[in-house]
PDB file of C-alpha atoms in Angstrom:
ATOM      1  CA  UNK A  55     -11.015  43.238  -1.165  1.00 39.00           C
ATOM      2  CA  UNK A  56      -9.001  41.150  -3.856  1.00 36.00           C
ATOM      3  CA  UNK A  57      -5.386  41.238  -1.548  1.00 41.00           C
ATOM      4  CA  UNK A  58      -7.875  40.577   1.554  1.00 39.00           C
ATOM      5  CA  UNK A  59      -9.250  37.388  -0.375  1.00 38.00           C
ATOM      6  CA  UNK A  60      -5.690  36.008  -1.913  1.00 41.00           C
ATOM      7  CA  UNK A  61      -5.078  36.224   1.729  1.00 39.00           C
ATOM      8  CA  UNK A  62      -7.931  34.532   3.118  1.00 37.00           C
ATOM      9  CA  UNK A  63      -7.312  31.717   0.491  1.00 38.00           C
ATOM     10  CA  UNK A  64      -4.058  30.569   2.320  1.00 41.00           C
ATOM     11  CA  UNK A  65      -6.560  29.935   5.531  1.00 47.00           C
ATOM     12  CA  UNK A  66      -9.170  27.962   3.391  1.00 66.00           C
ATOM     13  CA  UNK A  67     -12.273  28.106   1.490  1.00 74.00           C
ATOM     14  CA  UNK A  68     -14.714  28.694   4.371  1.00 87.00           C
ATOM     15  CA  UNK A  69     -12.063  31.906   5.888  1.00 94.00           C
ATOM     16  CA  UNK A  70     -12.133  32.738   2.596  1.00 94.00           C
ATOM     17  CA  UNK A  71     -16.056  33.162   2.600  1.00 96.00           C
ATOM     18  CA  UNK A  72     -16.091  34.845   6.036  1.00 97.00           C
ATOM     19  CA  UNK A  73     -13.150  37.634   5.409  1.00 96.00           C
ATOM     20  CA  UNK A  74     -16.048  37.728   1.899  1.00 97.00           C
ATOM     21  CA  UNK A  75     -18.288  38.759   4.092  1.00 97.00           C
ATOM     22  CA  UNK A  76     -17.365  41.434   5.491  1.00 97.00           C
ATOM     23  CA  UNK A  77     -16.922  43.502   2.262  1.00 96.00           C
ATOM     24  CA  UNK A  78     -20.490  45.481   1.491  1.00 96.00           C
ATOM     25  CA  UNK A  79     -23.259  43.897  -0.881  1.00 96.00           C
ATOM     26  CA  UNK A  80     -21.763  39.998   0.090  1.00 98.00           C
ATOM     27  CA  UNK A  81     -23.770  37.507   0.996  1.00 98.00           C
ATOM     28  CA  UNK A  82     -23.318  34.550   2.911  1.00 98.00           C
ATOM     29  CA  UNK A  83     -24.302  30.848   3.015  1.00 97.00           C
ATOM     30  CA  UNK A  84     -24.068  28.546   5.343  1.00 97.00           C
ATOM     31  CA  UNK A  85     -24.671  24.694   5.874  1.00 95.00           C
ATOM     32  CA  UNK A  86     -26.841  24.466   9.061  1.00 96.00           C
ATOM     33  CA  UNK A  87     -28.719  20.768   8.345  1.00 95.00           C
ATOM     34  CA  UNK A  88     -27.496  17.776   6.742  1.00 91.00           C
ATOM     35  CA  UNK A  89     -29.808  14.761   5.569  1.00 89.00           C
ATOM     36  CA  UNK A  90     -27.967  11.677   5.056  1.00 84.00           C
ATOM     37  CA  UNK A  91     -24.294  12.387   3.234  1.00 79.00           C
ATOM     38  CA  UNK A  92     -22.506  15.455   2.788  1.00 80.00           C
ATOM     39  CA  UNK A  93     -18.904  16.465   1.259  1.00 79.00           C
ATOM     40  CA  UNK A  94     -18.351  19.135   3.342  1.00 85.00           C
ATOM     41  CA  UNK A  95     -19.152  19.933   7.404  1.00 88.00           C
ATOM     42  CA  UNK A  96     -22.103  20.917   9.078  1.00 92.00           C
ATOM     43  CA  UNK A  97     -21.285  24.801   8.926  1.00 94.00           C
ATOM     44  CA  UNK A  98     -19.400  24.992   5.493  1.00 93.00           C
ATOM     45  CA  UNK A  99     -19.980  28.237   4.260  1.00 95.00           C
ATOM     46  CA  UNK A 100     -19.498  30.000   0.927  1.00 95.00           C
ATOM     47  CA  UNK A 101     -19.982  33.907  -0.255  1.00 97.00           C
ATOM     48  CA  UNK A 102     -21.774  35.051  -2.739  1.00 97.00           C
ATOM     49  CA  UNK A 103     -20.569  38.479  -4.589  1.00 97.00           C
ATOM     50  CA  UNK A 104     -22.905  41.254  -5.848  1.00 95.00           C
ATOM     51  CA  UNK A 105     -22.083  40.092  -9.447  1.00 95.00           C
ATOM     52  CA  UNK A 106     -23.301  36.881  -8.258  1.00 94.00           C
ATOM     53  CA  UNK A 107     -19.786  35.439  -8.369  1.00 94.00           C
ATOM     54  CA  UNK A 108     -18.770  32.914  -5.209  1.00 95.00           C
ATOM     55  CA  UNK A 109     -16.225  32.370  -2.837  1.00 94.00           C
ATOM     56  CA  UNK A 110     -15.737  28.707  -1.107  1.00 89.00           C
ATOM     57  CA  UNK A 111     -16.773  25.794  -2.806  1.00 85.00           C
ATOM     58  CA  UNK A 112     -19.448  23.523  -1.094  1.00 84.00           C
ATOM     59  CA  UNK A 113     -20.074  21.243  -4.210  1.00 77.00           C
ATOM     60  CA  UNK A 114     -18.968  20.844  -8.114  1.00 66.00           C
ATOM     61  CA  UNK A 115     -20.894  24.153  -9.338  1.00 70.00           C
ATOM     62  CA  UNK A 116     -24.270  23.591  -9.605  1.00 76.00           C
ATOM     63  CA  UNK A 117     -25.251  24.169  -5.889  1.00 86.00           C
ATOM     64  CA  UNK A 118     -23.345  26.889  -5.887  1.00 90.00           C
ATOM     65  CA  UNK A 119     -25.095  28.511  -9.141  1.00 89.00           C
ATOM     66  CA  UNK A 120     -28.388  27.827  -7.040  1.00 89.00           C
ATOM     67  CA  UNK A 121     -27.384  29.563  -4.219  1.00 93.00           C
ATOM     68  CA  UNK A 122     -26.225  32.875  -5.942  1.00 94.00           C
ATOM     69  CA  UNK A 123     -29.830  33.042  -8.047  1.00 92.00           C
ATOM     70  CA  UNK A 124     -31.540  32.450  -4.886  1.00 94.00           C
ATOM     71  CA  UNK A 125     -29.202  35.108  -2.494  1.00 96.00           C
ATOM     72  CA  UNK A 126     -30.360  37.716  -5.197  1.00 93.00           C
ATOM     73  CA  UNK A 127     -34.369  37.336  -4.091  1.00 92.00           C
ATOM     74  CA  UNK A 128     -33.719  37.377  -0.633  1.00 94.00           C
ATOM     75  CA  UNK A 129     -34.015  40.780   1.961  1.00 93.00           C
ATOM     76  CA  UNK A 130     -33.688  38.927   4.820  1.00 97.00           C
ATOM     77  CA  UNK A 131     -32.009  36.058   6.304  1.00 98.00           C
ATOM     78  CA  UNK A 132     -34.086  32.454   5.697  1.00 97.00           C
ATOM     79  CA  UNK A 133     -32.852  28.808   5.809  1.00 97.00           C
ATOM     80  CA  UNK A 134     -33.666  27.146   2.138  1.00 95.00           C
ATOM     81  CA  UNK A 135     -33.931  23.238   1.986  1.00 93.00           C
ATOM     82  CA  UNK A 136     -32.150  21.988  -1.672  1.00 89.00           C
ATOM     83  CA  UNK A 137     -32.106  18.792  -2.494  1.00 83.00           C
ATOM     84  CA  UNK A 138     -33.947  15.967  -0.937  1.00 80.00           C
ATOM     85  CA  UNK A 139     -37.198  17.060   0.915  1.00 77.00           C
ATOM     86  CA  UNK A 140     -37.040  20.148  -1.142  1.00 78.00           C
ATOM     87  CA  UNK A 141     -39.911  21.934  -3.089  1.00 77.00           C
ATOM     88  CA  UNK A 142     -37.284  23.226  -5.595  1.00 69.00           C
ATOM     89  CA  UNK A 143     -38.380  19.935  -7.622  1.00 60.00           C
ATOM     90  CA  UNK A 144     -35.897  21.028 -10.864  1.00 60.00           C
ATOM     91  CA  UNK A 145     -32.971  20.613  -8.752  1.00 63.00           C
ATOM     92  CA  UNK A 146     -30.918  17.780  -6.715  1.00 68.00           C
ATOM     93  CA  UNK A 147     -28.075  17.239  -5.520  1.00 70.00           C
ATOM     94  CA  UNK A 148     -26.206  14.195  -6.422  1.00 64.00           C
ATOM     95  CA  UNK A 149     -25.697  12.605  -3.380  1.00 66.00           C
ATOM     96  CA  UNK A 150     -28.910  12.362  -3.436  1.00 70.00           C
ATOM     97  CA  UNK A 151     -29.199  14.047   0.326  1.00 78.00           C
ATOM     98  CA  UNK A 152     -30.860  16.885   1.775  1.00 85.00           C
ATOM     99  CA  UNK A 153     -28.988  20.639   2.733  1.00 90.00           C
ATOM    100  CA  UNK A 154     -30.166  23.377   5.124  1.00 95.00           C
ATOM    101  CA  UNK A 155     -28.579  26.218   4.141  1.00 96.00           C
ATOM    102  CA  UNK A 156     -28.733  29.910   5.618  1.00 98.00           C
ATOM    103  CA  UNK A 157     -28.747  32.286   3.090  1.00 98.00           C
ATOM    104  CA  UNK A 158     -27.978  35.898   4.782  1.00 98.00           C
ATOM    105  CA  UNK A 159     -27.838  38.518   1.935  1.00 98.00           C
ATOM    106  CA  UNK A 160     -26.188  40.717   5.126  1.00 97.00           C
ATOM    107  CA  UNK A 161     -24.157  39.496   7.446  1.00 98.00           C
ATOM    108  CA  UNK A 162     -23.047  41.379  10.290  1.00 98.00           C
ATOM    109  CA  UNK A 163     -20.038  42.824   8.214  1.00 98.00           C
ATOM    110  CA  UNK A 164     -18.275  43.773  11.645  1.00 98.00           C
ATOM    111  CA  UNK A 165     -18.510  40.560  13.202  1.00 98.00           C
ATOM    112  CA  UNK A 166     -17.342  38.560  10.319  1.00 98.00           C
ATOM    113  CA  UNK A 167     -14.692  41.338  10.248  1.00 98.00           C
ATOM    114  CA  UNK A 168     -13.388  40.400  13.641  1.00 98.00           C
ATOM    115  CA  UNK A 169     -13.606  36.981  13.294  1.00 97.00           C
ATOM    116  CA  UNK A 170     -11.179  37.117  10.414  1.00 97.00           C
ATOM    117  CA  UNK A 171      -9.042  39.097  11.840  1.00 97.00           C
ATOM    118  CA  UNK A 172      -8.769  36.706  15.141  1.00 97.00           C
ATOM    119  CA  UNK A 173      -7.892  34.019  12.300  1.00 96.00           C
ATOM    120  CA  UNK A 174      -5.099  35.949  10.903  1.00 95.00           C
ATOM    121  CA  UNK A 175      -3.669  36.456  14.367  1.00 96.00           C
ATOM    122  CA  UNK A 176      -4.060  32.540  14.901  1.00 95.00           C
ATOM    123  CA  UNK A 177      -7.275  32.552  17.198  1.00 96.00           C
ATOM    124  CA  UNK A 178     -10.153  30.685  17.163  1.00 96.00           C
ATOM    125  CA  UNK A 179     -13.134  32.322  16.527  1.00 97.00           C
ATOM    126  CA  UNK A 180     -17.156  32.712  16.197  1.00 97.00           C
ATOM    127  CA  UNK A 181     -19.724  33.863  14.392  1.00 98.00           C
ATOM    128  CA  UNK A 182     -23.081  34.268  15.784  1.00 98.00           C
ATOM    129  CA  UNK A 183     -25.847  32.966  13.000  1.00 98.00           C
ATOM    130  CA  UNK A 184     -29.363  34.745  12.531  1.00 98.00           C
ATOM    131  CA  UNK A 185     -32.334  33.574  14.804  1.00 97.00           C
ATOM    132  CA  UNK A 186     -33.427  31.324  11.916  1.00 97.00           C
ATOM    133  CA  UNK A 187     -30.831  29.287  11.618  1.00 97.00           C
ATOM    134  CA  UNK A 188     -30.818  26.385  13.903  1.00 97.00           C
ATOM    135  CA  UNK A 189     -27.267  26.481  13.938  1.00 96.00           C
ATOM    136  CA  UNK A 190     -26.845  28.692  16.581  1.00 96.00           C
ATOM    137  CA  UNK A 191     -22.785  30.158  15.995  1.00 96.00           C
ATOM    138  CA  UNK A 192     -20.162  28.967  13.854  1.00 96.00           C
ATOM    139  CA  UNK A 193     -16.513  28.065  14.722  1.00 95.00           C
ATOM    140  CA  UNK A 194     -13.644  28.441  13.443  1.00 96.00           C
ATOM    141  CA  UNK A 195     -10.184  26.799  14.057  1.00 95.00           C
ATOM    142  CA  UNK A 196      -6.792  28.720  12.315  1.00 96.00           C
ATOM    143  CA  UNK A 197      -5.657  26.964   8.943  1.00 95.00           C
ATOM    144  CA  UNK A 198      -2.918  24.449   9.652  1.00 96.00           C
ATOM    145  CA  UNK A 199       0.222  25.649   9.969  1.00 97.00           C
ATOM    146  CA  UNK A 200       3.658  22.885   8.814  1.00 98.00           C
ATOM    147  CA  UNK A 201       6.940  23.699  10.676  1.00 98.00           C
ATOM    148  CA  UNK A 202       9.069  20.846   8.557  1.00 98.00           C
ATOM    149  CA  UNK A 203      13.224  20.392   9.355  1.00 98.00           C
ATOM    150  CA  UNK A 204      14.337  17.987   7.153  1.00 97.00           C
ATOM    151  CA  UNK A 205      17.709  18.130   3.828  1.00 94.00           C
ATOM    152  CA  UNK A 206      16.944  16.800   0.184  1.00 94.00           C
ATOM    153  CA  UNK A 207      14.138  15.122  -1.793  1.00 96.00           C
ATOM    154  CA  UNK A 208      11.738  14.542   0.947  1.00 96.00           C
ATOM    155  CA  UNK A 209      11.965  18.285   1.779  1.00 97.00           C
ATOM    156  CA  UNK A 210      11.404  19.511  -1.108  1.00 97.00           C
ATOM    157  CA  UNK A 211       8.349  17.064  -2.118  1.00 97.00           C
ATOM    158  CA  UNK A 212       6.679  18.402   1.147  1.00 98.00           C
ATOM    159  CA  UNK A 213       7.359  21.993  -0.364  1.00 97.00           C
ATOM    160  CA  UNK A 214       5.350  21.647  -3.501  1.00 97.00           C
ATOM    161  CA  UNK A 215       2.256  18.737  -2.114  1.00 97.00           C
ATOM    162  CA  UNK A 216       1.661  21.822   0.719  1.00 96.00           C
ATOM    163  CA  UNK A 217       1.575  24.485  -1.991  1.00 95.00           C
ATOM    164  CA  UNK A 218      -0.676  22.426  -3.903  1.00 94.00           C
ATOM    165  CA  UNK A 219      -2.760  22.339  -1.357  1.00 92.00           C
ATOM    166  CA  UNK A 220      -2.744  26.091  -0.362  1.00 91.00           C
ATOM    167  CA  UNK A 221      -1.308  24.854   3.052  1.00 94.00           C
ATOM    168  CA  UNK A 222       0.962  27.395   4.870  1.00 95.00           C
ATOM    169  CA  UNK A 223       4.666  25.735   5.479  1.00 97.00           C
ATOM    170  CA  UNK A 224       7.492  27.049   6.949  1.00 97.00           C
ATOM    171  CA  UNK A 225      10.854  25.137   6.366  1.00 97.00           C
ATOM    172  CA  UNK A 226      13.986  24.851   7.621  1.00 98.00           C
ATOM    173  CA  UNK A 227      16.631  23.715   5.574  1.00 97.00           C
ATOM    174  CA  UNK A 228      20.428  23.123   6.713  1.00 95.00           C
ATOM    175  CA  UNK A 229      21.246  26.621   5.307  1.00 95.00           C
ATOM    176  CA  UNK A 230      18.315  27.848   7.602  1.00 96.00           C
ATOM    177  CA  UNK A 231      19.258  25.448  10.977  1.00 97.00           C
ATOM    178  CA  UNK A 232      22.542  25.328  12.788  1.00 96.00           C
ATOM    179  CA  UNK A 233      23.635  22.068  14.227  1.00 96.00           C
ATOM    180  CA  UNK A 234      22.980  21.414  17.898  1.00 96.00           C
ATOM    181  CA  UNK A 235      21.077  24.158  18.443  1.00 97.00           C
ATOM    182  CA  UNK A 236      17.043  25.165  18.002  1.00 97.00           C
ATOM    183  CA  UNK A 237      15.526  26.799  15.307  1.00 97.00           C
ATOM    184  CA  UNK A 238      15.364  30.605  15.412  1.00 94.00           C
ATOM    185  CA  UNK A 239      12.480  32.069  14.372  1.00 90.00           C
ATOM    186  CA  UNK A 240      10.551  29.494  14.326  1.00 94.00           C
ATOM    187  CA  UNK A 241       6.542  29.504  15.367  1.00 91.00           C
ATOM    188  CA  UNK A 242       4.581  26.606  17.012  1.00 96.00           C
ATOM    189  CA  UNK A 243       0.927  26.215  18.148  1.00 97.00           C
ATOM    190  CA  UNK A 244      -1.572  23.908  18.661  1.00 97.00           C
ATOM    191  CA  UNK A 245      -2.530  24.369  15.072  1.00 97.00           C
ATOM    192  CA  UNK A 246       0.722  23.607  13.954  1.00 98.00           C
ATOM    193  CA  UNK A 247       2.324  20.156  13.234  1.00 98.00           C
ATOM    194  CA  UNK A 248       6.091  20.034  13.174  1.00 98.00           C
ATOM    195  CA  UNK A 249       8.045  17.138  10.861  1.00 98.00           C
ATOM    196  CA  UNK A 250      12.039  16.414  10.607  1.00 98.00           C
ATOM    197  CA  UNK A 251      12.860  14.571   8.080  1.00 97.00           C
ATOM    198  CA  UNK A 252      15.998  14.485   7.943  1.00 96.00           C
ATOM    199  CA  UNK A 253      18.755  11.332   7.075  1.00 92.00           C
ATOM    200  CA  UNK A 254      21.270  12.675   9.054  1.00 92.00           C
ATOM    201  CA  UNK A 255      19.765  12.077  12.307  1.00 93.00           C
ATOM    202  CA  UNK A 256      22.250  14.316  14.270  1.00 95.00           C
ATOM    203  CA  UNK A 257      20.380  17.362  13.450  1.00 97.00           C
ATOM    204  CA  UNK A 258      17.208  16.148  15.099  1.00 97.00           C
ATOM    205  CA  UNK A 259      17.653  16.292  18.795  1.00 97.00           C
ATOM    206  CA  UNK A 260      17.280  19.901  19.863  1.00 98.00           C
ATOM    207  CA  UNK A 261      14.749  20.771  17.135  1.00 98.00           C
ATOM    208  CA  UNK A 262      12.388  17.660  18.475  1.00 98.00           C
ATOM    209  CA  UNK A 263      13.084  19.305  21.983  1.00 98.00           C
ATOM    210  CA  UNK A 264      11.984  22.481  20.716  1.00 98.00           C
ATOM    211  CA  UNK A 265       8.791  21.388  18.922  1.00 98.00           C
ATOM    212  CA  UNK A 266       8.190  18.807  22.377  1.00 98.00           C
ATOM    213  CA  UNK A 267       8.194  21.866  24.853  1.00 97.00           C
ATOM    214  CA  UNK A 268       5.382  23.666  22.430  1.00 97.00           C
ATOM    215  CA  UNK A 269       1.647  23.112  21.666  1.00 97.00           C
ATOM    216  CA  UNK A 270       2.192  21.838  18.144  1.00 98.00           C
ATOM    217  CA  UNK A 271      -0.558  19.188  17.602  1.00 98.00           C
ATOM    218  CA  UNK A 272       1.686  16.916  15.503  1.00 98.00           C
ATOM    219  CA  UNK A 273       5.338  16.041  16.089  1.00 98.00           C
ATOM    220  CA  UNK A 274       6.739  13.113  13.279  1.00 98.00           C
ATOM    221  CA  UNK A 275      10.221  12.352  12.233  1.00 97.00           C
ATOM    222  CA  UNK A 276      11.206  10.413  10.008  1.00 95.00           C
ATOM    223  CA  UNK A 277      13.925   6.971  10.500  1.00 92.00           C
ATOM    224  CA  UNK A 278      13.713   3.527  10.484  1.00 91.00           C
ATOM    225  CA  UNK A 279      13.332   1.445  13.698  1.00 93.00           C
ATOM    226  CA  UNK A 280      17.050   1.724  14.987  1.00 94.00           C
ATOM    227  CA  UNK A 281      16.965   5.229  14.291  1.00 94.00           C
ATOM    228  CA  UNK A 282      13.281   5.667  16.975  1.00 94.00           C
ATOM    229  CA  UNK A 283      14.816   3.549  19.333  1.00 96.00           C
ATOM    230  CA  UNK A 284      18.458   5.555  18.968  1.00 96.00           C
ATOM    231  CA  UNK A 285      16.226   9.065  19.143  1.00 97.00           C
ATOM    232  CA  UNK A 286      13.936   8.243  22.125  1.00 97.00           C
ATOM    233  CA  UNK A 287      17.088   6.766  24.278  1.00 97.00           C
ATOM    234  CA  UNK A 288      19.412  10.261  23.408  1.00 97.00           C
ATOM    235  CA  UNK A 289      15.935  12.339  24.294  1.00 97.00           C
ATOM    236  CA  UNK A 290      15.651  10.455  27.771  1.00 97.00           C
ATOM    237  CA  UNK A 291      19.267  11.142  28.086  1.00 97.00           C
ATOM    238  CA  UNK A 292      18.498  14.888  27.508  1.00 96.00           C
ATOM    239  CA  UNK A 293      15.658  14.734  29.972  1.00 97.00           C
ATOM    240  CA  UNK A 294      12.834  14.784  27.965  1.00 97.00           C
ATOM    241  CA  UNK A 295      10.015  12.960  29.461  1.00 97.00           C
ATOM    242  CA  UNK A 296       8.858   9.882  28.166  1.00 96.00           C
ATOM    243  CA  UNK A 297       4.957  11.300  28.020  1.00 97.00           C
ATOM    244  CA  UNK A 298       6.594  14.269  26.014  1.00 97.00           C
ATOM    245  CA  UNK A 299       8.615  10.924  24.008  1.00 97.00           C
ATOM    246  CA  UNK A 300       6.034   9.228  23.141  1.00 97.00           C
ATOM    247  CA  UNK A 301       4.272  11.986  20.893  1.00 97.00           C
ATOM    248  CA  UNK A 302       7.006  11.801  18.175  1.00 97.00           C
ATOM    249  CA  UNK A 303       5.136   9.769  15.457  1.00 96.00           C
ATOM    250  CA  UNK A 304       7.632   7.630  13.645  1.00 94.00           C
ATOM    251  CA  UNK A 305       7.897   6.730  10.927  1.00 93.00           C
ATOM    252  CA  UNK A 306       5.354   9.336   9.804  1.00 96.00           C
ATOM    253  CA  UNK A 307       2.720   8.961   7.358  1.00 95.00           C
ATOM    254  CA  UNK A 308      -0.207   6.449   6.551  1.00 94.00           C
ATOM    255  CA  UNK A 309       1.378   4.621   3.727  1.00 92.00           C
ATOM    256  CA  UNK A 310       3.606   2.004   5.352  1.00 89.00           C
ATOM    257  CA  UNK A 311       7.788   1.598   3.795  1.00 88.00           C
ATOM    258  CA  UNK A 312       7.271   4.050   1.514  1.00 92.00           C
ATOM    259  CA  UNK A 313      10.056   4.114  -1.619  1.00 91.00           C
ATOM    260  CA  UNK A 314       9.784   7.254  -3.264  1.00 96.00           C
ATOM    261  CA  UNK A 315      10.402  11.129  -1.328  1.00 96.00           C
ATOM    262  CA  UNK A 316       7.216  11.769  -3.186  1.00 97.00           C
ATOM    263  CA  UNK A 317       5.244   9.181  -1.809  1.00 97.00           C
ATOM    264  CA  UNK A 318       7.147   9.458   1.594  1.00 96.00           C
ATOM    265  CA  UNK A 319       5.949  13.437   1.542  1.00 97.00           C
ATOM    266  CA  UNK A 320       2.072  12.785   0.619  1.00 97.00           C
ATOM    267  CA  UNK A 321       1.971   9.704   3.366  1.00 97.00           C
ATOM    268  CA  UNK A 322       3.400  12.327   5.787  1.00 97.00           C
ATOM    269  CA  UNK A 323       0.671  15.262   4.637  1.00 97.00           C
ATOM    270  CA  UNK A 324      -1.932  13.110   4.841  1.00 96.00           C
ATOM    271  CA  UNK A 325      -1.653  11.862   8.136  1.00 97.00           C
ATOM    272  CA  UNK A 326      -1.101  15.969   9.089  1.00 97.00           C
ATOM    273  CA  UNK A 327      -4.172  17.137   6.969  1.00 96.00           C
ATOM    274  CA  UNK A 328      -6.076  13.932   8.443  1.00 95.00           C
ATOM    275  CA  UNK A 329      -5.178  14.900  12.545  1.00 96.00           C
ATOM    276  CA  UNK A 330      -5.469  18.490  11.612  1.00 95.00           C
ATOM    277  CA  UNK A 331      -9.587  17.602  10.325  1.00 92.00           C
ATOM    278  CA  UNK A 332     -10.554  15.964  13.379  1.00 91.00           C
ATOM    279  CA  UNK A 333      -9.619  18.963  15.518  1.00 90.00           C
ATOM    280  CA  UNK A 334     -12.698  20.335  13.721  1.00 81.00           C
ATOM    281  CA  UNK A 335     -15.063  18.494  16.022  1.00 74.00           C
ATOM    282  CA  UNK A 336     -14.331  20.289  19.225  1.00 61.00           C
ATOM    283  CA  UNK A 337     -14.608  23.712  17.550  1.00 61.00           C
TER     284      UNK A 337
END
């Protein structure tokens, strides 16, 4: 169960709960109401181990300490109100909302089996929720995925903020890229963002082409404004289309001229991370 869950981790805290799950005596919680403001998503979801240990995080401990005593009593599945609106009048949450949460001390172990498993294999996936829960199914979207091309600094920055984060990257230095040509071995899909940043601009061209002809949901380089205008006129030239053009997001990031390859790399991740969360809502 451990390797299965160090696994799971790289995928994030609510995979991690669901590949949980399907180990016996694991229960599983689930957000399927939310009065007023929340930190998480409708449908966070967090398991709680027979030893009354948890995996996920939905708040900063105390919730979560509720939630295992009150897994424990239950023999059945049943949707507990905590915070406001709630008869449990020794406890509140400090955002001072109100939670729905399923507690189901047994989860269809198979399902939430399978449902990892279509994760791992980069699949979306569902969960059908007991008849109690309003909620009807959860979704699930694969963990973002960073293909980043880039030399130096910048590279490296992106390297540790992603590890940081527990976000998968794969990168491509010069000693992994050959110039003029594509990246071998090299995986794209529409849960992966791809980002050059490279100085040396002629390494660019084929691996944009190669990230423009896939599903990846993000595609940002990095340059200054004679280097875009220099890189969309050699892609036209190449025959890349200018719908296919005008995806490349440069310069990349939220934080505008920035100075540092640190900040450079966090303005770039955060602008990922922040296109990556919005892909939640169609789930």
């Amino acid at each position: 169960m451990l390797a299965e869950l160090d696994r799971a981790s790289i995928l994030g805290e609510d995979h991690a709960a669901l590949a949980a799950a399907g180990e016996p005596g694991v229960g599983l919680c689930t957000v399927v109401g939310i009065d007023g403001s929340f930190s998480r998503r409708l449908g966070a979801q967090l398991a709680v181990s027979p030893d009354g240990s948890t995996i996920g995080s939905l708040s900063d401990g105390c919730l979560e300490a509720q939630l295992a005593s009150d897994m424990r009593e239950l023999q059945r599945p049943s949707v507990v109100r905590y915070g406001h609106g709630s008869p449990k009048i020794d406890f509140r949450l400090p955002c001072g909302g109100g939670l729905d949460i399923l507690l189901d001390p047994m989860p269809d172990r198979s399902a939430c089996a399978e449902a990892t498993a279509a994760l791992a294999r980069r699949e979306p996936a569902r969960l059908a929720l007991p008849a109690v829960s309003p909620l009807a199914e959860r979704h699930y979207i694969p963990a973002l995925r960073i293909v980043a091309f880039g030399e130096g600094p910048e590279l490296e920055a992106l390297v540790r903020l992603a590890s940081a984060m527990g976000t998968e990257l794969d990168s491509f230095d010069k000693q992994r890229l050959t110039l003029g040509q594509a990246a071998s071995e090299c995986r794209f899909d529409c849960w992966t963002a791809a980002l050059l940043l490279f100085h040396d601009h002629e390494w660019e061209l084929p691996l944009l082409e190669q990230a423009l002809s896939s599903e990846a949901f993000y595609v940002g380089a990095q340059g200054g404004e004679n280097a875009r205008i220099a890189r969309a006129l050699a892609l036209g030239g190449r025959g890349v289309a200018e719908e296919d053009i005008a995806r490349v997001r440069s310069p990349v990031g939220l934080i505008p001229a920035c100075k540092t390859p640190t900040s450079l790399a966090l303005s770039a991740l955060a602008e990922v991370v922040g296109q990556y969360e919005r892909m939640h809502a169609g789930a």
